[in-house]
mmCIF file of C-alpha atoms in Angstrom:
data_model
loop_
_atom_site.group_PDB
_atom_site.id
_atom_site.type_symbol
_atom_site.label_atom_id
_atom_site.label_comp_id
_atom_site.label_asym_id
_atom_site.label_seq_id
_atom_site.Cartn_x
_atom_site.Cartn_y
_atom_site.Cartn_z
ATOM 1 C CA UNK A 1 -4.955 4.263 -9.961
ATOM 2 C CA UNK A 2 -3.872 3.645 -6.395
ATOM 3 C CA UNK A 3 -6.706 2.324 -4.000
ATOM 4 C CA UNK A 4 -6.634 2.975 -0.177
ATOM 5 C CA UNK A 5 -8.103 0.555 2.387
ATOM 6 C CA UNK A 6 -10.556 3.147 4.719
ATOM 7 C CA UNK A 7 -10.393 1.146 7.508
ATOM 8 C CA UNK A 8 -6.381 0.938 8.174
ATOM 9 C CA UNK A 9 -5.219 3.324 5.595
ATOM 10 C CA UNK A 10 -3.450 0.438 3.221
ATOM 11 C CA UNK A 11 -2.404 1.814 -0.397
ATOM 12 C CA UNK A 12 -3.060 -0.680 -2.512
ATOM 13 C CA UNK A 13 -0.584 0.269 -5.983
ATOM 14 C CA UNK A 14 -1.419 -1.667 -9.071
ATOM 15 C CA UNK A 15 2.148 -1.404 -9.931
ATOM 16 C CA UNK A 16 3.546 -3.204 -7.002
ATOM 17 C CA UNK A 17 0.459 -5.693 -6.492
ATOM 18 C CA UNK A 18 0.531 -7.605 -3.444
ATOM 19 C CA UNK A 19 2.513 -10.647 -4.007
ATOM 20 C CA UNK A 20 2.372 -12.205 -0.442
ATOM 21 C CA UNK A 21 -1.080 -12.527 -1.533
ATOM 22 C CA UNK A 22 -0.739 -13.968 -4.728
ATOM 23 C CA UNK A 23 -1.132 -10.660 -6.693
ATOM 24 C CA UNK A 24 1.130 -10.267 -9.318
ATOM 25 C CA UNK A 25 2.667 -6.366 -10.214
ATOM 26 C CA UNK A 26 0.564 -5.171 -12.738
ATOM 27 C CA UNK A 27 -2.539 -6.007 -11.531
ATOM 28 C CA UNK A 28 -5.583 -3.507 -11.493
ATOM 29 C CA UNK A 29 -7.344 -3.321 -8.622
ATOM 30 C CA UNK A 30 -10.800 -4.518 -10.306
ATOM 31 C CA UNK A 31 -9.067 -7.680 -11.401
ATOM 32 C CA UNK A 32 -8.237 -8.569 -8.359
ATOM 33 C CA UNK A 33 -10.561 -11.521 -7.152
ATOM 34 C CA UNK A 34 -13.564 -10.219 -4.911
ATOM 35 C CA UNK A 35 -12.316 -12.647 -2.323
ATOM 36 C CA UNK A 36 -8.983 -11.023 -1.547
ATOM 37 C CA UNK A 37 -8.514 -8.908 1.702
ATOM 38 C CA UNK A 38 -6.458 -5.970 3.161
ATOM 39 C CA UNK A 39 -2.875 -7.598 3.888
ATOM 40 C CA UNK A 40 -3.102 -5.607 7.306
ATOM 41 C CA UNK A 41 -6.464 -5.401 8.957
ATOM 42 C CA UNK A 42 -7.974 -8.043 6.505
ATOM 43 C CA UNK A 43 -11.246 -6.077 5.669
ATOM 44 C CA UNK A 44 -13.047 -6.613 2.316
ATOM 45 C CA UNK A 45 -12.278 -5.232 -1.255
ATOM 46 C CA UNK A 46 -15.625 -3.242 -0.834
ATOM 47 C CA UNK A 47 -13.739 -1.370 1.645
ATOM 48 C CA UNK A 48 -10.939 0.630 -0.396
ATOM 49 C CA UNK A 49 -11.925 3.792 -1.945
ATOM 50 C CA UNK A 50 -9.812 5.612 -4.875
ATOM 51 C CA UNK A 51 -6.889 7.560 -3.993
ATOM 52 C CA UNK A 52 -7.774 11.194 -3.865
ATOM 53 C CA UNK A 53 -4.647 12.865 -6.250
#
């Protein structure tokens, strides 16, 4: 399940992770550590919602 960030609109995709951030591919979005942040407006993890289908 894709998450989006509600502040900028970021997709976060579990299959592509977010490697400039140290997130490998593969990664669900609940294992990512609670301390990691939107790549582009830097908000919190509490923040992203799931992506309505």
């Amino acid at each position: 399940m894709r998450f989006v960030c509600v502040v900028c609109g970021y997709v976060y995709d579990p299959a592509e992770g977010d490697p400039d951030s140290g997130i490998v591919p593969g990664t669900a979005f609940e294992d990512i550590p609670d301390d990691w942040t939107c790549p582009l407006c830097g908000v919190g993890k509490d923040q992203f919602e799931p992506e309505e289908e």
